[in-house]
Amino acid sequence: LFGLSSRQHRRIWLLLTALTQPAIILIDHGHFQYNTTSLGLALWSFHFMTLDVNPFLRESDNPAARNTSFLGPVIGSIFFSLALNFKQMELYHAPAVFAYLLGRCFRKKRGRLSSENSANNVDQQPSHIIAAVSRFISLGVTVILTFAILWVPFAITIQPPQDLLSFDIKVIYQI
């Protein structure tokens, strides 16, 4: 299939088989539930959240910047916010996602806790806390901005009905 390896060819066929499963097409799309869209966004978020490297840098670009990036969880939080806004079914996954991302914020880099560097680790404790808090704040800002971008157009266009207020006053005072 257009110069793809046998592994890539097999992966494409597995994907097409999963996407064209009759149960998904008839039940999910037939009843207009679109659960697969929400689950797909959630799967993309899980993929990016579990990345330890910057997904946009190649291995040859800058190995230090590629391995110390927190961009994967930030992108994952965007996708999870999109999934949550698409269908509230993703609230079932939200506690686990929150706990995982909180752990990623406060996780120390691998190889830092060796016995040779134990004296250096005490000195690096404040910088680790500052880095963890900045990661946590970056996730919070990302989620708030994603929700704001999605909900501000609705908040601007919705006008409270004026007749409802006058109806309440009429009922209370029996005008």
mmCIF file of C-alpha atoms in Angstrom:
data_model
loop_
_atom_site.group_PDB
_atom_site.id
_atom_site.type_symbol
_atom_site.label_atom_id
_atom_site.label_comp_id
_atom_site.label_asym_id
_atom_site.label_seq_id
_atom_site.Cartn_x
_atom_site.Cartn_y
_atom_site.Cartn_z
ATOM 1 C CA LEU A 1 0.000 0.000 0.000
ATOM 2 C CA PHE A 2 2.026 2.953 -1.351
ATOM 3 C CA GLY A 3 5.429 1.921 -0.055
ATOM 4 C CA LEU A 4 4.449 1.218 3.547
ATOM 5 C CA SER A 5 6.158 -1.466 5.563
ATOM 6 C CA SER A 6 4.240 -4.606 6.473
ATOM 7 C CA ARG A 7 3.913 -3.392 10.070
ATOM 8 C CA GLN A 8 2.404 -0.066 8.991
ATOM 9 C CA HIS A 9 0.156 -1.881 6.516
ATOM 10 C CA ARG A 10 -1.106 -4.165 9.295
ATOM 11 C CA ARG A 11 -1.716 -1.210 11.618
ATOM 12 C CA ILE A 12 -3.784 0.572 8.956
ATOM 13 C CA TRP A 13 -5.911 -2.534 8.423
ATOM 14 C CA LEU A 14 -6.459 -2.924 12.167
ATOM 15 C CA LEU A 15 -7.524 0.699 12.413
ATOM 16 C CA LEU A 16 -9.915 0.395 9.472
ATOM 17 C CA THR A 17 -11.375 -2.809 10.895
ATOM 18 C CA ALA A 18 -12.005 -1.149 14.257
ATOM 19 C CA LEU A 19 -13.531 1.961 12.707
ATOM 20 C CA THR A 20 -15.887 0.030 10.438
ATOM 21 C CA GLN A 21 -17.157 -2.354 13.087
ATOM 22 C CA PRO A 22 -20.933 -2.724 12.548
ATOM 23 C CA ALA A 23 -21.784 -2.351 16.252
ATOM 24 C CA ILE A 24 -20.095 1.035 16.398
ATOM 25 C CA ILE A 25 -21.697 2.244 13.182
ATOM 26 C CA LEU A 26 -25.223 1.004 13.927
ATOM 27 C CA ILE A 27 -25.513 1.613 17.650
ATOM 28 C CA ASP A 28 -23.259 4.544 18.397
ATOM 29 C CA HIS A 29 -23.816 6.608 15.261
ATOM 30 C CA GLY A 30 -27.321 5.297 14.619
ATOM 31 C CA HIS A 31 -28.538 6.614 17.963
ATOM 32 C CA PHE A 32 -26.589 9.869 17.521
ATOM 33 C CA GLN A 33 -24.510 9.324 20.642
ATOM 34 C CA TYR A 34 -21.041 9.638 19.082
ATOM 35 C CA ASN A 35 -19.276 8.047 22.050
ATOM 36 C CA THR A 36 -16.401 7.035 19.795
ATOM 37 C CA THR A 37 -15.562 10.682 19.117
ATOM 38 C CA SER A 38 -15.291 11.390 22.830
ATOM 39 C CA LEU A 39 -13.298 8.215 23.433
ATOM 40 C CA GLY A 40 -11.028 9.035 20.497
ATOM 41 C CA LEU A 41 -10.244 12.458 21.936
ATOM 42 C CA ALA A 42 -9.619 10.819 25.310
ATOM 43 C CA LEU A 43 -7.257 8.271 23.749
ATOM 44 C CA TRP A 44 -5.305 11.045 22.036
ATOM 45 C CA SER A 45 -5.079 12.830 25.379
ATOM 46 C CA PHE A 46 -3.778 9.675 27.090
ATOM 47 C CA HIS A 47 -1.217 9.257 24.318
ATOM 48 C CA PHE A 48 0.152 12.768 24.746
ATOM 49 C CA MET A 49 -0.016 12.679 28.551
ATOM 50 C CA THR A 50 2.213 9.632 28.711
ATOM 51 C CA LEU A 51 4.914 11.061 26.442
ATOM 52 C CA ASP A 52 8.177 11.792 28.234
ATOM 53 C CA VAL A 53 9.625 13.687 25.284
ATOM 54 C CA ASN A 54 8.636 16.693 23.225
ATOM 55 C CA PRO A 55 6.487 15.260 20.403
ATOM 56 C CA PHE A 56 7.499 17.997 17.967
ATOM 57 C CA LEU A 57 11.290 17.673 18.224
ATOM 58 C CA ARG A 58 13.285 15.065 16.379
ATOM 59 C CA GLU A 59 15.933 13.067 18.208
ATOM 60 C CA SER A 60 18.696 14.948 16.406
ATOM 61 C CA ASP A 61 17.431 18.474 17.216
ATOM 62 C CA ASN A 62 18.273 18.984 20.886
ATOM 63 C CA PRO A 63 18.326 15.868 23.072
ATOM 64 C CA ALA A 64 18.271 17.826 26.338
ATOM 65 C CA ALA A 65 15.239 19.915 25.347
ATOM 66 C CA ARG A 66 13.513 16.894 23.827
ATOM 67 C CA ASN A 67 13.765 14.844 27.035
ATOM 68 C CA THR A 68 12.915 17.567 29.560
ATOM 69 C CA SER A 69 9.745 18.788 27.894
ATOM 70 C CA PHE A 70 6.367 18.936 29.640
ATOM 71 C CA LEU A 71 4.598 19.696 26.363
ATOM 72 C CA GLY A 72 3.031 16.224 26.055
ATOM 73 C CA PRO A 73 0.881 16.525 29.204
ATOM 74 C CA VAL A 74 -0.112 20.070 28.216
ATOM 75 C CA ILE A 75 -1.311 18.884 24.793
ATOM 76 C CA GLY A 76 -2.975 15.908 26.470
ATOM 77 C CA SER A 77 -4.874 18.229 28.805
ATOM 78 C CA ILE A 78 -6.156 20.152 25.778
ATOM 79 C CA PHE A 79 -7.432 16.940 24.183
ATOM 80 C CA PHE A 80 -8.999 15.769 27.443
ATOM 81 C CA SER A 81 -10.727 19.129 27.892
ATOM 82 C CA LEU A 82 -12.092 18.795 24.359
ATOM 83 C CA ALA A 83 -13.318 15.274 25.121
ATOM 84 C CA LEU A 84 -14.918 16.452 28.365
ATOM 85 C CA ASN A 85 -16.701 19.295 26.610
ATOM 86 C CA PHE A 86 -17.814 17.018 23.789
ATOM 87 C CA LYS A 87 -19.450 14.506 26.095
ATOM 88 C CA GLN A 88 -19.660 14.538 29.881
ATOM 89 C CA MET A 89 -19.129 10.771 29.864
ATOM 90 C CA GLU A 90 -15.432 11.588 30.233
ATOM 91 C CA LEU A 91 -16.065 12.645 33.836
ATOM 92 C CA TYR A 92 -15.626 8.948 34.641
ATOM 93 C CA HIS A 93 -11.979 9.267 33.557
ATOM 94 C CA ALA A 94 -11.392 12.692 35.131
ATOM 95 C CA PRO A 95 -10.236 11.582 38.634
ATOM 96 C CA ALA A 96 -7.650 9.211 37.173
ATOM 97 C CA VAL A 97 -6.458 11.828 34.672
ATOM 98 C CA PHE A 98 -6.169 14.442 37.429
ATOM 99 C CA ALA A 99 -4.203 12.077 39.670
ATOM 100 C CA TYR A 100 -1.882 11.082 36.822
ATOM 101 C CA LEU A 101 -1.210 14.673 35.746
ATOM 102 C CA LEU A 102 -0.650 15.749 39.347
ATOM 103 C CA GLY A 103 1.892 12.947 39.681
ATOM 104 C CA ARG A 104 3.555 14.046 36.437
ATOM 105 C CA CYS A 105 3.828 17.590 37.796
ATOM 106 C CA PHE A 106 5.627 16.510 40.956
ATOM 107 C CA ARG A 107 7.659 13.626 39.524
ATOM 108 C CA LYS A 108 11.400 14.003 39.677
ATOM 109 C CA LYS A 109 13.514 13.319 36.632
ATOM 110 C CA ARG A 110 14.961 9.845 36.277
ATOM 111 C CA GLY A 111 18.492 9.331 37.572
ATOM 112 C CA ARG A 112 18.344 12.228 40.010
ATOM 113 C CA LEU A 113 17.927 10.174 43.153
ATOM 114 C CA SER A 114 21.181 8.237 43.018
ATOM 115 C CA SER A 115 23.204 7.844 46.234
ATOM 116 C CA GLU A 116 26.134 9.753 44.734
ATOM 117 C CA ASN A 117 24.039 12.883 44.277
ATOM 118 C CA SER A 118 22.173 12.742 47.607
ATOM 119 C CA ALA A 119 23.864 15.940 48.820
ATOM 120 C CA ASN A 120 22.950 17.697 45.578
ATOM 121 C CA ASN A 121 19.325 16.560 45.853
ATOM 122 C CA VAL A 122 18.877 18.471 49.110
ATOM 123 C CA ASP A 123 20.102 21.627 47.357
ATOM 124 C CA GLN A 124 17.833 21.005 44.364
ATOM 125 C CA GLN A 125 14.652 20.546 46.458
ATOM 126 C CA PRO A 126 13.404 24.182 46.193
ATOM 127 C CA SER A 127 13.999 24.267 42.430
ATOM 128 C CA HIS A 128 12.108 20.976 42.072
ATOM 129 C CA ILE A 129 9.133 22.414 43.963
ATOM 130 C CA ILE A 130 9.161 25.583 41.843
ATOM 131 C CA ALA A 131 9.302 23.507 38.656
ATOM 132 C CA ALA A 132 6.453 21.284 39.886
ATOM 133 C CA VAL A 133 4.263 24.259 40.777
ATOM 134 C CA SER A 134 4.970 25.905 37.416
ATOM 135 C CA ARG A 135 3.971 22.667 35.635
ATOM 136 C CA PHE A 136 0.764 22.524 37.688
ATOM 137 C CA ILE A 137 -0.031 26.164 36.863
ATOM 138 C CA SER A 138 0.659 25.565 33.161
ATOM 139 C CA LEU A 139 -1.851 22.692 33.153
ATOM 140 C CA GLY A 140 -4.422 24.821 34.967
ATOM 141 C CA VAL A 141 -4.016 27.714 32.538
ATOM 142 C CA THR A 142 -4.256 25.316 29.601
ATOM 143 C CA VAL A 143 -7.509 23.797 30.850
ATOM 144 C CA ILE A 144 -9.027 27.198 31.678
ATOM 145 C CA LEU A 145 -8.086 28.611 28.268
ATOM 146 C CA THR A 146 -9.480 25.562 26.467
ATOM 147 C CA PHE A 147 -12.777 25.807 28.336
ATOM 148 C CA ALA A 148 -12.916 29.579 27.751
ATOM 149 C CA ILE A 149 -12.298 29.232 24.015
ATOM 150 C CA LEU A 150 -15.080 26.668 23.806
ATOM 151 C CA TRP A 151 -17.661 28.418 26.008
ATOM 152 C CA VAL A 152 -17.161 32.172 25.439
ATOM 153 C CA PRO A 153 -19.056 32.200 22.103
ATOM 154 C CA PHE A 154 -22.086 30.673 23.842
ATOM 155 C CA ALA A 155 -21.840 33.009 26.817
ATOM 156 C CA ILE A 156 -21.745 36.054 24.536
ATOM 157 C CA THR A 157 -24.757 35.078 22.411
ATOM 158 C CA ILE A 158 -27.102 33.938 25.188
ATOM 159 C CA GLN A 159 -29.305 36.768 26.435
ATOM 160 C CA PRO A 160 -31.427 36.290 29.554
ATOM 161 C CA PRO A 161 -35.116 36.554 28.713
ATOM 162 C CA GLN A 162 -36.601 39.849 29.916
ATOM 163 C CA ASP A 163 -40.158 38.526 30.067
ATOM 164 C CA LEU A 164 -39.202 35.916 32.664
ATOM 165 C CA LEU A 165 -38.318 38.560 35.231
ATOM 166 C CA SER A 166 -41.509 40.494 34.655
ATOM 167 C CA PHE A 167 -43.519 37.245 34.901
ATOM 168 C CA ASP A 168 -42.024 36.504 38.352
ATOM 169 C CA ILE A 169 -42.877 39.987 39.589
ATOM 170 C CA LYS A 170 -46.434 39.675 38.266
ATOM 171 C CA VAL A 171 -46.935 36.331 40.005
ATOM 172 C CA ILE A 172 -45.513 37.498 43.307
ATOM 173 C CA TYR A 173 -47.481 40.742 43.442
ATOM 174 C CA GLN A 174 -50.470 39.354 41.493
ATOM 175 C CA ILE A 175 -50.537 42.257 39.131
#
